[in-house]
PDB file of C-alpha atoms and ligand atoms in Angstrom:
ATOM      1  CA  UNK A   1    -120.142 -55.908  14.187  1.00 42.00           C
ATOM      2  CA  UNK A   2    -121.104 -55.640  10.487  1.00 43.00           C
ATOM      3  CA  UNK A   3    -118.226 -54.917   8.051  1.00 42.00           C
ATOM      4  CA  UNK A   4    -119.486 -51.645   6.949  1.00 46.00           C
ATOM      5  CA  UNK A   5    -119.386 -50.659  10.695  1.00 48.00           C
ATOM      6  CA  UNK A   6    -116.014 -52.012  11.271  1.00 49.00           C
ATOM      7  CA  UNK A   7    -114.394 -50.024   8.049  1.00 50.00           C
ATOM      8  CA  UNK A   8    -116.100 -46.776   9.643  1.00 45.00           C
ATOM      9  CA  UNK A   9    -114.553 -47.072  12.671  1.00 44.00           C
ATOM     10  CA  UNK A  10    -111.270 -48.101  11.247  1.00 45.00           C
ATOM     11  CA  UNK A  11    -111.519 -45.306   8.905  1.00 43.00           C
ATOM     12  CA  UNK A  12    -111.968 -42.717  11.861  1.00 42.00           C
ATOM     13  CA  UNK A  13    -109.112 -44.494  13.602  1.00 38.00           C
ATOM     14  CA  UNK A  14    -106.784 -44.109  10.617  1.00 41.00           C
ATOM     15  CA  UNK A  15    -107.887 -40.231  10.229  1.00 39.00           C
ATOM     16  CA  UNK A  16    -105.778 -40.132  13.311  1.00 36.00           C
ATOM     17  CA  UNK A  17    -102.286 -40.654  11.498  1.00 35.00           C
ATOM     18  CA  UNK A  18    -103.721 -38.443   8.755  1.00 34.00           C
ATOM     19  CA  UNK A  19    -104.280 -40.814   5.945  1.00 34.00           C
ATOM     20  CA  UNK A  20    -104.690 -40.033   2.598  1.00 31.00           C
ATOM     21  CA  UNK A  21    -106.068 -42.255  -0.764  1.00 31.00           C
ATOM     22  CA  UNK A  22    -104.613 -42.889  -3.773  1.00 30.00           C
ATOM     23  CA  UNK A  23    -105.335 -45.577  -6.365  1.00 27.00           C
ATOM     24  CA  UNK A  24    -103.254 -46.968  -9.018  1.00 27.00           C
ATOM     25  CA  UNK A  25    -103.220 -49.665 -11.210  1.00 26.00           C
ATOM     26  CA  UNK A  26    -101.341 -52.891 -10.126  1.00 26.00           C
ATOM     27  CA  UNK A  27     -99.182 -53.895 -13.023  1.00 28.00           C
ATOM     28  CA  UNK A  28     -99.937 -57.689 -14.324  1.00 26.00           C
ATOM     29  CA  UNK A  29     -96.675 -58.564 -15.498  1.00 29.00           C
ATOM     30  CA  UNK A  30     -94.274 -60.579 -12.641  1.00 33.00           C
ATOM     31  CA  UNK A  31     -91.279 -60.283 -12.090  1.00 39.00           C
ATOM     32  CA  UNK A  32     -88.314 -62.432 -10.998  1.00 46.00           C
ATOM     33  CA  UNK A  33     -87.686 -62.834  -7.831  1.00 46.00           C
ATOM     34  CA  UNK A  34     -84.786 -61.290  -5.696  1.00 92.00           C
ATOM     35  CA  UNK A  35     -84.032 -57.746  -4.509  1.00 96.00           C
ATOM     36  CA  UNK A  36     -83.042 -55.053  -6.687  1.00 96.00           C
ATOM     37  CA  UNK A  37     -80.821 -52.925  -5.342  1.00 96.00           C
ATOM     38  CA  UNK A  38     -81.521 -48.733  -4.286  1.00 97.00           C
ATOM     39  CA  UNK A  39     -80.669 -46.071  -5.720  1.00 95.00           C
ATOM     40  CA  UNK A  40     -79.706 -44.507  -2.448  1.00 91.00           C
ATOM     41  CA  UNK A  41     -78.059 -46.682   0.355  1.00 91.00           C
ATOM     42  CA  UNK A  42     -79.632 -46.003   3.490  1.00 97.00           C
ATOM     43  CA  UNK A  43     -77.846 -46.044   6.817  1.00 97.00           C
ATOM     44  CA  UNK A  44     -79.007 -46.301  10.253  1.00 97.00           C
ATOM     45  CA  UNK A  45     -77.586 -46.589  14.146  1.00 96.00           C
ATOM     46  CA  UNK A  46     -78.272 -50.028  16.099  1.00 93.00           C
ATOM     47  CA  UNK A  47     -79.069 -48.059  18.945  1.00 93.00           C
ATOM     48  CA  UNK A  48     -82.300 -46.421  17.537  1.00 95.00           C
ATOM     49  CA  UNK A  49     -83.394 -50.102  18.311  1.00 94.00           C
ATOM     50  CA  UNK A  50     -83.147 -50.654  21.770  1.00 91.00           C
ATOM     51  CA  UNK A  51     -86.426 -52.855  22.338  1.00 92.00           C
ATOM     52  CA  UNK A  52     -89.676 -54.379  20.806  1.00 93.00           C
ATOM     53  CA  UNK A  53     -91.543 -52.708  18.381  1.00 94.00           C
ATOM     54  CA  UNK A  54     -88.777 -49.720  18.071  1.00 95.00           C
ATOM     55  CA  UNK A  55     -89.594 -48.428  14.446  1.00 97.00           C
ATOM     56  CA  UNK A  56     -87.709 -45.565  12.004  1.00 98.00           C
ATOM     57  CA  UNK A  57     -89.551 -44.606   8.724  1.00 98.00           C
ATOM     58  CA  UNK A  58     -87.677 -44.025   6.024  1.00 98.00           C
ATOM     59  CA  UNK A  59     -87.964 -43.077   2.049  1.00 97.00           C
ATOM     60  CA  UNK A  60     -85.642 -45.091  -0.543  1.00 98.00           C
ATOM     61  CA  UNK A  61     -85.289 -44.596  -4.486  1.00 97.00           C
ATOM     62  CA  UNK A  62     -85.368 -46.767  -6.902  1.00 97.00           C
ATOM     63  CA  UNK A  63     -84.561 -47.050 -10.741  1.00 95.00           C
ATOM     64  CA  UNK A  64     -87.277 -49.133 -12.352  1.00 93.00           C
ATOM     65  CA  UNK A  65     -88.351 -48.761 -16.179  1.00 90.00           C
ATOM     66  CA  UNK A  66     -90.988 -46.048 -15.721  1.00 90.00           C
ATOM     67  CA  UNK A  67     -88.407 -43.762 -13.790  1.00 94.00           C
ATOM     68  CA  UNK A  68     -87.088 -43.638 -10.556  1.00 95.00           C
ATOM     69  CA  UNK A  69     -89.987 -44.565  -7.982  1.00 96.00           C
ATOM     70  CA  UNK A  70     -89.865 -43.200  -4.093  1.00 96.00           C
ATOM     71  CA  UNK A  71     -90.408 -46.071  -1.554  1.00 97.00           C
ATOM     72  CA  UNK A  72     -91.665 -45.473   1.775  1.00 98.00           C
ATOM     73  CA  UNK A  73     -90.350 -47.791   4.358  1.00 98.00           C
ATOM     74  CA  UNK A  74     -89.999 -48.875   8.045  1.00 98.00           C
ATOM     75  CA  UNK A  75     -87.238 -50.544   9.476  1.00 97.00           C
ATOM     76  CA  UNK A  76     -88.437 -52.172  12.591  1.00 96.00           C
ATOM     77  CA  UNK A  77     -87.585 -54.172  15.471  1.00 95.00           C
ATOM     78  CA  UNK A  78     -90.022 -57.193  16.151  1.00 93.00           C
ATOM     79  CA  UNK A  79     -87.984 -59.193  18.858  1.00 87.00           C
ATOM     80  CA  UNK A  80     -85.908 -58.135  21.894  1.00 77.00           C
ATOM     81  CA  UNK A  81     -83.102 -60.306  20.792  1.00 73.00           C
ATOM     82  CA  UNK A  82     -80.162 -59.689  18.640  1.00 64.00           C
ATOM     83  CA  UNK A  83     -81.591 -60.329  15.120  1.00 72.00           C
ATOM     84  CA  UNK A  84     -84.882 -59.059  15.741  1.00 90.00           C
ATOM     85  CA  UNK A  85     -85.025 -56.721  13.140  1.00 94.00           C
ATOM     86  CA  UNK A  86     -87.707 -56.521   9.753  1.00 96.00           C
ATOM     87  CA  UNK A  87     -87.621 -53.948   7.302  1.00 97.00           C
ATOM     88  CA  UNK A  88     -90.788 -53.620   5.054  1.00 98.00           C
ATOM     89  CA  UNK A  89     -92.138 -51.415   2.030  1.00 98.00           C
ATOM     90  CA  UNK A  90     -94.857 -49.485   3.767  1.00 98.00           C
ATOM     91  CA  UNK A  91     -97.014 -49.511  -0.131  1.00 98.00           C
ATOM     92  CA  UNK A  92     -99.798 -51.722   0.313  1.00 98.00           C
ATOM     93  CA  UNK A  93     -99.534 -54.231  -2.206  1.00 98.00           C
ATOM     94  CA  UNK A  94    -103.203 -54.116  -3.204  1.00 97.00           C
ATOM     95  CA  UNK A  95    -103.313 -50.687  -4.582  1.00 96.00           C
ATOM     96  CA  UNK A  96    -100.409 -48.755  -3.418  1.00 95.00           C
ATOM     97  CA  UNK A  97    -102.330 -46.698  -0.328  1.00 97.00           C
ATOM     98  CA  UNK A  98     -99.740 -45.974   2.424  1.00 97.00           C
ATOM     99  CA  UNK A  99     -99.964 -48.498   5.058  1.00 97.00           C
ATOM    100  CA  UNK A 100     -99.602 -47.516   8.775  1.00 95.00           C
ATOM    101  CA  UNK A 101     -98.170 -49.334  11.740  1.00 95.00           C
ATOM    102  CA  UNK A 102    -100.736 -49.312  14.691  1.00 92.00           C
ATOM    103  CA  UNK A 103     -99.766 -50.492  18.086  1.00 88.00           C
ATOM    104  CA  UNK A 104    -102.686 -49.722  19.905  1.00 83.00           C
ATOM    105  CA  UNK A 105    -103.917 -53.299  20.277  1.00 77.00           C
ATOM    106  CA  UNK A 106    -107.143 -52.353  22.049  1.00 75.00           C
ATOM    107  CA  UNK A 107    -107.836 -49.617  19.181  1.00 70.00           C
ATOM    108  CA  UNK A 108    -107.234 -52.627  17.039  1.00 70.00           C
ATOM    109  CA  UNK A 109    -110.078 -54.953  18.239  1.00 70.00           C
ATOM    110  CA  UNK A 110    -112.432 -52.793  17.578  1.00 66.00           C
ATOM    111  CA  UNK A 111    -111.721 -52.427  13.753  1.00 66.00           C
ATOM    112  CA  UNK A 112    -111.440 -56.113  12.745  1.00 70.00           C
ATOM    113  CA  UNK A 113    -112.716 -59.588  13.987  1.00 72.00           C
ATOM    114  CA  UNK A 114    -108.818 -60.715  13.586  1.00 68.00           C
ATOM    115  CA  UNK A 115    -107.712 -60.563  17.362  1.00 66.00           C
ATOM    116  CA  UNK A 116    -104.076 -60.661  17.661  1.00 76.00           C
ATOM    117  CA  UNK A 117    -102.224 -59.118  21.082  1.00 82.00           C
ATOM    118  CA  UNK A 118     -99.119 -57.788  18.496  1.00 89.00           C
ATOM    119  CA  UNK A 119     -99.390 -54.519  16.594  1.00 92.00           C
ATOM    120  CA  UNK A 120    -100.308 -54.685  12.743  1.00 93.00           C
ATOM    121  CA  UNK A 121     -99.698 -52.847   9.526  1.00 95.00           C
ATOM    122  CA  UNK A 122    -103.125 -51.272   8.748  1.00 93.00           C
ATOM    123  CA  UNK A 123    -104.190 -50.192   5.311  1.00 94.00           C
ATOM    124  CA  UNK A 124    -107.130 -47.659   5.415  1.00 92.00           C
ATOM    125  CA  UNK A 125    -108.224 -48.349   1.829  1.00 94.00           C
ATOM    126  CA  UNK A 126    -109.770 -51.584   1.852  1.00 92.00           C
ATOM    127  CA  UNK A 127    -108.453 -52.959   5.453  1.00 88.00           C
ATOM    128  CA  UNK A 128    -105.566 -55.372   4.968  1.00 93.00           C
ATOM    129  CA  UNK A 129    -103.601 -56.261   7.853  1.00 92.00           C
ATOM    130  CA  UNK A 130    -100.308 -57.531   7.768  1.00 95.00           C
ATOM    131  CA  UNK A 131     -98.561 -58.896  10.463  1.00 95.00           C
ATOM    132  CA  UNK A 132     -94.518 -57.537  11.572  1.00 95.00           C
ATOM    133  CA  UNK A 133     -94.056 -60.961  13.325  1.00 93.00           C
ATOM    134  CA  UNK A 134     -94.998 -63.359   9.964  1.00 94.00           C
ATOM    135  CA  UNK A 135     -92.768 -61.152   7.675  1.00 95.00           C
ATOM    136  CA  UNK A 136     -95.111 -58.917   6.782  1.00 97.00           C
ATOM    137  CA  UNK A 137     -98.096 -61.558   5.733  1.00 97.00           C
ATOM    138  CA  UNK A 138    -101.189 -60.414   5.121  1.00 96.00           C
ATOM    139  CA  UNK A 139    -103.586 -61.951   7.537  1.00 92.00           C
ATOM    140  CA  UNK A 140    -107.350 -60.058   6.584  1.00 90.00           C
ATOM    141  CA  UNK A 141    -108.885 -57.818   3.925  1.00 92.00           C
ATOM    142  CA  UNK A 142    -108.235 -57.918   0.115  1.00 95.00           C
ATOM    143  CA  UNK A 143    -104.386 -57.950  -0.373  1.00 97.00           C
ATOM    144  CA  UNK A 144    -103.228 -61.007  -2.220  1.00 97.00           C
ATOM    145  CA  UNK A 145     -99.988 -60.930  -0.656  1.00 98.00           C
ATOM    146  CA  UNK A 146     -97.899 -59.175   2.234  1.00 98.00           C
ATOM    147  CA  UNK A 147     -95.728 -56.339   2.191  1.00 98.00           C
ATOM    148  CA  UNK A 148     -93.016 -55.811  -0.302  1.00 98.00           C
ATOM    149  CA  UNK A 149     -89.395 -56.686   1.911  1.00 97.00           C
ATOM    150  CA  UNK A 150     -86.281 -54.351   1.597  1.00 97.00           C
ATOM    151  CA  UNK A 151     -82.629 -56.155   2.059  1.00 96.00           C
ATOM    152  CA  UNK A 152     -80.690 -54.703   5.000  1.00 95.00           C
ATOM    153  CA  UNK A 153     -77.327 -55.850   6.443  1.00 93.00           C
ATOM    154  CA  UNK A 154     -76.609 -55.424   9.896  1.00 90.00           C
ATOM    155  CA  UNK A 155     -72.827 -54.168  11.201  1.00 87.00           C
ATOM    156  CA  UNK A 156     -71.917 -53.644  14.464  1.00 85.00           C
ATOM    157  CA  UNK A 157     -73.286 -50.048  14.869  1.00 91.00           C
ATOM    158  CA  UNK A 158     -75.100 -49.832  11.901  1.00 94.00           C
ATOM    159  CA  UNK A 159     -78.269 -51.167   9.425  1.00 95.00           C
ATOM    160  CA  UNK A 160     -77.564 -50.216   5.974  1.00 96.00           C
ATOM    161  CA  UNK A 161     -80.761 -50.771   3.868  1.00 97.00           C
ATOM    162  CA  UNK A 162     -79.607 -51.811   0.469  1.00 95.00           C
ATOM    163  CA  UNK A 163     -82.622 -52.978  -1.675  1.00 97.00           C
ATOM    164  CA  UNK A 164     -85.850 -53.934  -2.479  1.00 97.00           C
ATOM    165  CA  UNK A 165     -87.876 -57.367  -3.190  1.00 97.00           C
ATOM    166  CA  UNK A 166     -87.470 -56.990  -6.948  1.00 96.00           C
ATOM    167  CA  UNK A 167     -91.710 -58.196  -7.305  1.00 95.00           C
ATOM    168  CA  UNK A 168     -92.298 -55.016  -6.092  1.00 96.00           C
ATOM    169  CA  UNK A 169     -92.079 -54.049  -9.898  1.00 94.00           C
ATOM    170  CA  UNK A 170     -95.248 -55.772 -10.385  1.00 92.00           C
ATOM    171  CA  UNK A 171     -97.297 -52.850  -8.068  1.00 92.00           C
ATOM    172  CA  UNK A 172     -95.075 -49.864  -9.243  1.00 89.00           C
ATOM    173  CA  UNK A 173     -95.119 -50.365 -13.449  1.00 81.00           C
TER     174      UNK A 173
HETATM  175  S1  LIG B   1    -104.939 -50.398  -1.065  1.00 87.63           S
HETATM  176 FE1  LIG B   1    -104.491 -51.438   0.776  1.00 87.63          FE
HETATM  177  S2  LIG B   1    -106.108 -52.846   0.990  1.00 87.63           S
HETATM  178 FE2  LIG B   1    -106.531 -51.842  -0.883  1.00 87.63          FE
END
């Protein structure tokens, strides 16, 4: 299957979740590393993750330089055991399209050459995949790294999401 054909029928597949595009300049500067912490503390109850690939969305703030930025984000449970849990920034870190979790594996091997039997972040730009079980790595497409990481501490009937990997700076200045 020729690239061109696989980003039509990924784009057709991502129409599904009702995609839209927006492009914005990646800022050059870096940033240290770290988390920053949220504007908003975001709370959440263990038992909206009862097994594998259980997933809440969610929208954080946070006070950067050029204002205060909204973050979409997923906390999400990649393991049946205890600690199984991930939360990422659901910007793509190439240019800041929304990235969408897709857990149709079979709808999956027909958009990419990448055959993995997990579900994948998708970004219907320009077609990086990222991968919920390597901490978000990017694994295809143009993306030079994987998704941003938000802090989260887990209590006994809670997840409070507390902040952001500070780099993230780098995509939203
Ligand atoms: S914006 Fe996601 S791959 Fe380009």
């Amino acid at each position: 299957m020729t690239f061109n054909r696989r980003q039509a029928i990924l784009a057709s597949c991502l129409a599904f979740f009702g995609f839209g595009h927006r492009s914005v300049r990646a800022a050059s500067q870096a940033s240290d590393s770290g988390f920053l912490e949220l504007n908003n503390r975001l709370s959440f109850p263990t038992s909206l993750f009862k097994q594998q690939w259980d997933i809440v969305k969610f929208d954080a703030m946070l006070s950067t330089p050029e204002g205060d930025k909204r973050l979409q984000g997923v906390l999400l449970k990649t393991s049946d055991d205890v600690v199984g849990l991930s939360a990422f920034c659901t910007i793509c870190p190439h240019e800041i399209c929304q990235v969408e979790f897709v857990a149709d594996t079979e709808r999956f091997r027909a958009i990419s050459d990448t055959v993995v039997g997990q579900p994948l972040f998708v970004c219907p730009c320009h077609f990086s995949l990222f991968d919920p079980m390597r901490k978000g790595e990017v694994i295809d497409g143009p993306a030079l790294r994987g998704l941003y990481a938000f802090a989260f501490e887990v209590a006994e009937n809670e997840i409070l999401v507390t902040g952001i990997e500070a780099k993230v700076l780098e995509l939203l200045s």
